[in-house]
Coordinates of C-alpha atoms and ligand atoms in Angstrom, one line a residue:
X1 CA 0.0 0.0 0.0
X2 CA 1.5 3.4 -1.0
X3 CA 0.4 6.1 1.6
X4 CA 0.8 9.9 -0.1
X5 CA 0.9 12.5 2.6
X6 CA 0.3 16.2 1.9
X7 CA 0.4 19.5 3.7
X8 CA 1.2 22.9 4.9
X9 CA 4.4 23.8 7.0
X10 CA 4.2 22.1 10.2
X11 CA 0.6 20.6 9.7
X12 CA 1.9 17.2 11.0
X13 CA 2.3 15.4 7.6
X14 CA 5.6 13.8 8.7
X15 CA 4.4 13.0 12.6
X16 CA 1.9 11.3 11.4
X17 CA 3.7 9.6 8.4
X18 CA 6.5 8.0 10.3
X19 CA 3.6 6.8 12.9
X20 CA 1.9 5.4 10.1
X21 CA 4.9 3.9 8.4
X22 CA 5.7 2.2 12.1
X23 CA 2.0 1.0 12.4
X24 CA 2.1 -1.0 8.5
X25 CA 5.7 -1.9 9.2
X26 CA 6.2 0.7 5.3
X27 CA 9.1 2.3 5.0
X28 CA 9.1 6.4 4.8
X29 CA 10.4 9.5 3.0
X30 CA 10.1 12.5 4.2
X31 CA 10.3 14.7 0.9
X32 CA 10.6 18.0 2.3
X33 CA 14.2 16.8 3.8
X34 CA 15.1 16.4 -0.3
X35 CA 14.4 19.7 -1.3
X36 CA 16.4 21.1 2.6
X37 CA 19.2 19.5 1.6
X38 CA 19.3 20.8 -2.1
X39 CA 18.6 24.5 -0.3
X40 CA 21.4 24.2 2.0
X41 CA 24.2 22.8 -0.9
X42 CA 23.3 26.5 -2.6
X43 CA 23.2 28.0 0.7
X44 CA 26.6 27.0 1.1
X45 CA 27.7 28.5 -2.4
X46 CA 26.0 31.6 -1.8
X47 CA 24.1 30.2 -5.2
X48 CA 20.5 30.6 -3.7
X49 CA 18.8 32.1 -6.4
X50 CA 20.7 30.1 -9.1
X51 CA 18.8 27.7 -10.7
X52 CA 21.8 25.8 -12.9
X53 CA 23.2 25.4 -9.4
X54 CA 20.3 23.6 -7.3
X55 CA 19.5 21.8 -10.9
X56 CA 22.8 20.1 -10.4
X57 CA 22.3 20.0 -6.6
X58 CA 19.4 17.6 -6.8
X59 CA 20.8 15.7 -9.4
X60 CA 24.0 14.9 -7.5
X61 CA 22.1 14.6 -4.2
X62 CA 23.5 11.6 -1.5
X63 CA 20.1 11.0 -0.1
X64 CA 22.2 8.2 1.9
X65 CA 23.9 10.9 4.1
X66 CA 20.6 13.5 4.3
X67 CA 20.8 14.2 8.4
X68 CA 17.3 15.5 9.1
X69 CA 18.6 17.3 12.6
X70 CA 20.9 20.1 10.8
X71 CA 18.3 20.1 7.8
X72 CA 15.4 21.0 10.0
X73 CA 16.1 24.5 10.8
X74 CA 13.6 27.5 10.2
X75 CA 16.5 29.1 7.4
X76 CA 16.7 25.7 5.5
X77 CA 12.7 25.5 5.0
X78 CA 12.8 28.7 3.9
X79 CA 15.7 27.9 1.0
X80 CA 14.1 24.1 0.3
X81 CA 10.6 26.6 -0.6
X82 CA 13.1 28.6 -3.1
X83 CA 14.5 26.0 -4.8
X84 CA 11.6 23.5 -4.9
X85 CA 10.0 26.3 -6.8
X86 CA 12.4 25.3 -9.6
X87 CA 10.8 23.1 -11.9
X88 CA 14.2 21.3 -12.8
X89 CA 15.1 20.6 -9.2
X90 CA 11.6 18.8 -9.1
X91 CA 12.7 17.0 -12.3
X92 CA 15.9 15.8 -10.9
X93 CA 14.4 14.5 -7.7
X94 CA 11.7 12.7 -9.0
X95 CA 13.3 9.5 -10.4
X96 CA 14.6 8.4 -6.2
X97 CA 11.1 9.2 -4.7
X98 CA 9.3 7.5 -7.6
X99 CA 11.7 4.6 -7.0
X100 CA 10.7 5.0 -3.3
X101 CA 7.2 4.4 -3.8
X102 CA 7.6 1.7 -5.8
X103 CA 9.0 -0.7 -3.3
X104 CA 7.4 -3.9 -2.8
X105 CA 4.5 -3.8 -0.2
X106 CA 4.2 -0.1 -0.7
X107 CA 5.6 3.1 1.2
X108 CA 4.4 6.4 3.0
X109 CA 5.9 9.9 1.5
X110 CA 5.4 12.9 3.2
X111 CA 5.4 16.6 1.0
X112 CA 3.7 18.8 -0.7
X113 CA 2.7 17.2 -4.3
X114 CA 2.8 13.1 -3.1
X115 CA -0.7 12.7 -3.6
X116 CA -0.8 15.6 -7.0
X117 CA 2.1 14.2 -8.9
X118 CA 4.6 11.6 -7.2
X119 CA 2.1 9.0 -6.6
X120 CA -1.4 9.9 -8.2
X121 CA -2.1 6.2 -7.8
X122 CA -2.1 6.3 -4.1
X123 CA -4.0 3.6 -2.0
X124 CA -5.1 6.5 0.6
X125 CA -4.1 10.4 0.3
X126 CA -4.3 12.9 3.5
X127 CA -4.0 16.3 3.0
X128 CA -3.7 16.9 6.6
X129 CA -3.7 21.1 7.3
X130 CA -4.7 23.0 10.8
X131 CA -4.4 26.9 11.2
X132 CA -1.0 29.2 10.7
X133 CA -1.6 29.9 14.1
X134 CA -1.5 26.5 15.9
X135 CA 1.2 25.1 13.2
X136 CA 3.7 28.5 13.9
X137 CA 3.1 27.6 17.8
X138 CA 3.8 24.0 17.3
X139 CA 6.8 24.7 14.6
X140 CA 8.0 27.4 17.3
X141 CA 7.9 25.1 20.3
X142 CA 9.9 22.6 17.8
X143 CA 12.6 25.2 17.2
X144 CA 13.4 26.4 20.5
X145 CA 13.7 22.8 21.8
X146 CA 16.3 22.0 19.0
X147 CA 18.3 25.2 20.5
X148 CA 16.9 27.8 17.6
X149 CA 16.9 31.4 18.7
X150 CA 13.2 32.5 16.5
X151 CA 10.6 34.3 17.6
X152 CA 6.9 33.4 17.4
X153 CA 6.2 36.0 15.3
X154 CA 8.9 35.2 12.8
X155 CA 7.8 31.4 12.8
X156 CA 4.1 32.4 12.0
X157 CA 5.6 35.0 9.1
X158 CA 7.9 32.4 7.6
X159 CA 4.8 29.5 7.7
X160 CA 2.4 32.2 5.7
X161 CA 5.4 33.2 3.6
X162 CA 6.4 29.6 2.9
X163 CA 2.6 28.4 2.0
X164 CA 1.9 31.0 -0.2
X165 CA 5.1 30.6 -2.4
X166 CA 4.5 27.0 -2.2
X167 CA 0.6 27.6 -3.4
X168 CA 1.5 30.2 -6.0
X169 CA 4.1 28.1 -8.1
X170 CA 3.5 26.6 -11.6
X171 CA 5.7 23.7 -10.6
X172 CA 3.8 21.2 -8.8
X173 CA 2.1 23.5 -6.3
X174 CA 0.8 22.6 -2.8
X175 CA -3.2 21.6 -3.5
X176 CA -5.4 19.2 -2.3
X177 CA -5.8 16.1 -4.7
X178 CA -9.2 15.6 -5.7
X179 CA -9.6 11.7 -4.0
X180 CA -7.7 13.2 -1.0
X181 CA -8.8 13.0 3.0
X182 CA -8.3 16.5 4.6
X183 CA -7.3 16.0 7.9
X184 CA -7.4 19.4 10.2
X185 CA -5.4 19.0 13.0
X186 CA -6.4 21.9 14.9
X187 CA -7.8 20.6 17.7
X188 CA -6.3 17.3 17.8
X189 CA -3.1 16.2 19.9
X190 CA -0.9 13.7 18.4
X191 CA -2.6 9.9 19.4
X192 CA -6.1 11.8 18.3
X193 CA -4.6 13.1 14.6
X194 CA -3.0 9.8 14.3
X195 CA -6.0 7.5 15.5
X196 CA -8.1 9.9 12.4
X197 CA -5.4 9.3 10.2
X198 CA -5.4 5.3 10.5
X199 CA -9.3 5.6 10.0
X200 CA -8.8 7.3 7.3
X201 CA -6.4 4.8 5.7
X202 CA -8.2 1.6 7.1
X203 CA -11.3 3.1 5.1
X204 CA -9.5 3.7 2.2
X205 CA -7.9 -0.2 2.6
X206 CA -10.7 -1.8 2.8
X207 CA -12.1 0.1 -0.5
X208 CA -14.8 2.2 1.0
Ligands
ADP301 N1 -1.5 17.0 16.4 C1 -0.5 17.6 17.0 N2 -0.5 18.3 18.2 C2 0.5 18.9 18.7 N3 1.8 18.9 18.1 C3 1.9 18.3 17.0 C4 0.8 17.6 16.3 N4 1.3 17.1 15.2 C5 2.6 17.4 15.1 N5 3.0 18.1 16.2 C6 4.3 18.7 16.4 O1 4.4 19.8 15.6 C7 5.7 19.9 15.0 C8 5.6 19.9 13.5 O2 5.1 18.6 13.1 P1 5.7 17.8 11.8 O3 5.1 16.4 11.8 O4 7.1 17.9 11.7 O5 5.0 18.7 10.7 P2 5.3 18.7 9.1 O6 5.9 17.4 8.7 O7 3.9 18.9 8.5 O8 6.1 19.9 8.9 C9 6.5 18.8 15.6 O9 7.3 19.3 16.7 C10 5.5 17.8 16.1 O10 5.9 17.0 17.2
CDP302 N1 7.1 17.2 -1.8 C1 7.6 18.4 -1.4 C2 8.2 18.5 -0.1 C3 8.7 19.8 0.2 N2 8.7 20.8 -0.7 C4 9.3 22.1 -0.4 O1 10.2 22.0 0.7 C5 9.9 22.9 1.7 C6 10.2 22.3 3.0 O2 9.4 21.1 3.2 P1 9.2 20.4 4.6 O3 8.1 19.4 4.4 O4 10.5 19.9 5.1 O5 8.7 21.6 5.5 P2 7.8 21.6 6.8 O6 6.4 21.3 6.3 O7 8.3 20.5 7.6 O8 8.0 22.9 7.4 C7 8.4 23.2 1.5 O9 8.1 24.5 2.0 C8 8.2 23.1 0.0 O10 8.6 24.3 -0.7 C9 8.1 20.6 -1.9 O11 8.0 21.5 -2.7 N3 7.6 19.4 -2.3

């Protein structure tokens, strides 16, 4: 079974996608950590805004060594939005997570265009979303505990800054797919968003 997971920033796409990966035993990519590492090689070269550069960024890309604790930091989101604008950087990174999804008994991704264009065949799709507001505080609570110095107010700003860019692009933009599940996590704590999403999935397993 190939579970597509999409979302805003911080919605709880990849929470919930590892739990479900744990749960079916699936193995799991986190996409967004493709397009972080791809914005911090530019980063690094001062090449941000060059799209030759992150084109050959992706290509080259060692998913084997991506280390999700230096990637997840509130500056690298920020660059992975930039370049994943780029539609050769999507190009050159969809061969590994197509190859991902194609493993035998299935996998979960987690990003923005999973259930849109990675895997449009998807068993079950989530587009799991709650408001800037609670995903900034969640997002911000995430931040200071990994030592980040970011203000609430910044964390909120970069979210709506992020989503929009991410909405607005002509290169596989963040929508809803049509046979996806929205999941608002709003109100929900972790064991309630992940019991909804496994009734979700269970629903969508046993074909109804
Ligand atoms: N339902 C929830 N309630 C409270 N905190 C949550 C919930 N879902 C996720 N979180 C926390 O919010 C932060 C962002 O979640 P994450 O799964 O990384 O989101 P995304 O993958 O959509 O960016 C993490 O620190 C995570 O532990
Ligand atoms: N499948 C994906 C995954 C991420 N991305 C981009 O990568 C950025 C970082 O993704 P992420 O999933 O790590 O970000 P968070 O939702 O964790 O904040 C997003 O803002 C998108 O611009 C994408 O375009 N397509």
């Amino acid at each position: 079974m190939v579970i597509a997971i999409d979302g805003p920033a911080a919605s709880g796409k990849g929470t919930l996608a590892r739990r479900l990966a744990a749960y079916y035993g699936l193995p799991h990519l986190d996409t967004g950590l493709l397009y972080r590492a791809v914005g911090a090689i530019v980063l690094a070269q001062g090449r941000l805004q060059d799209e030759a550069a992150a084109v050959e960024a992706a290509r080259t890309l060692d998913v084997a060594a991506l280390d999700p604790d230096t990637l997840r930091t509130a500056e690298l989101g920020e660059a992975a939005s930039v370049v994943a604008a780029r539609g050769g950087v999507r190009a050159a990174l969809l061969d590994l997570q197509h190859r991902f999804a194609a493993q035998p008994g299935g996998a979960v991704l987690d990003g923005r265009d999973i259930g849109t264009v990675i895997c449009p065949k998807a068993q079950a799709k989530l587009f799991v979303t709650a408001t800037p507001e609670v995903r900034a505080e969640r997002r911000h609570r995430e931040l200071i505990g990994r030592g980040e110095d970011i203000a609430y107010a910044a964390v909120l700003a970069d979210i709506r800054k992020r989503d929009e860019r991410d909405s607005a692009r002509a290169a596989a933009p963040l929508v809803q797919a049509d046979d996806a599940v929205l999941l608002d996590t709003s109100a929900l704590d972790i064991a309630q968003a992940f019991e909804a999403a496994l009734a979700i999935v269970e629903a969508r397993r046993r074909g109804s």
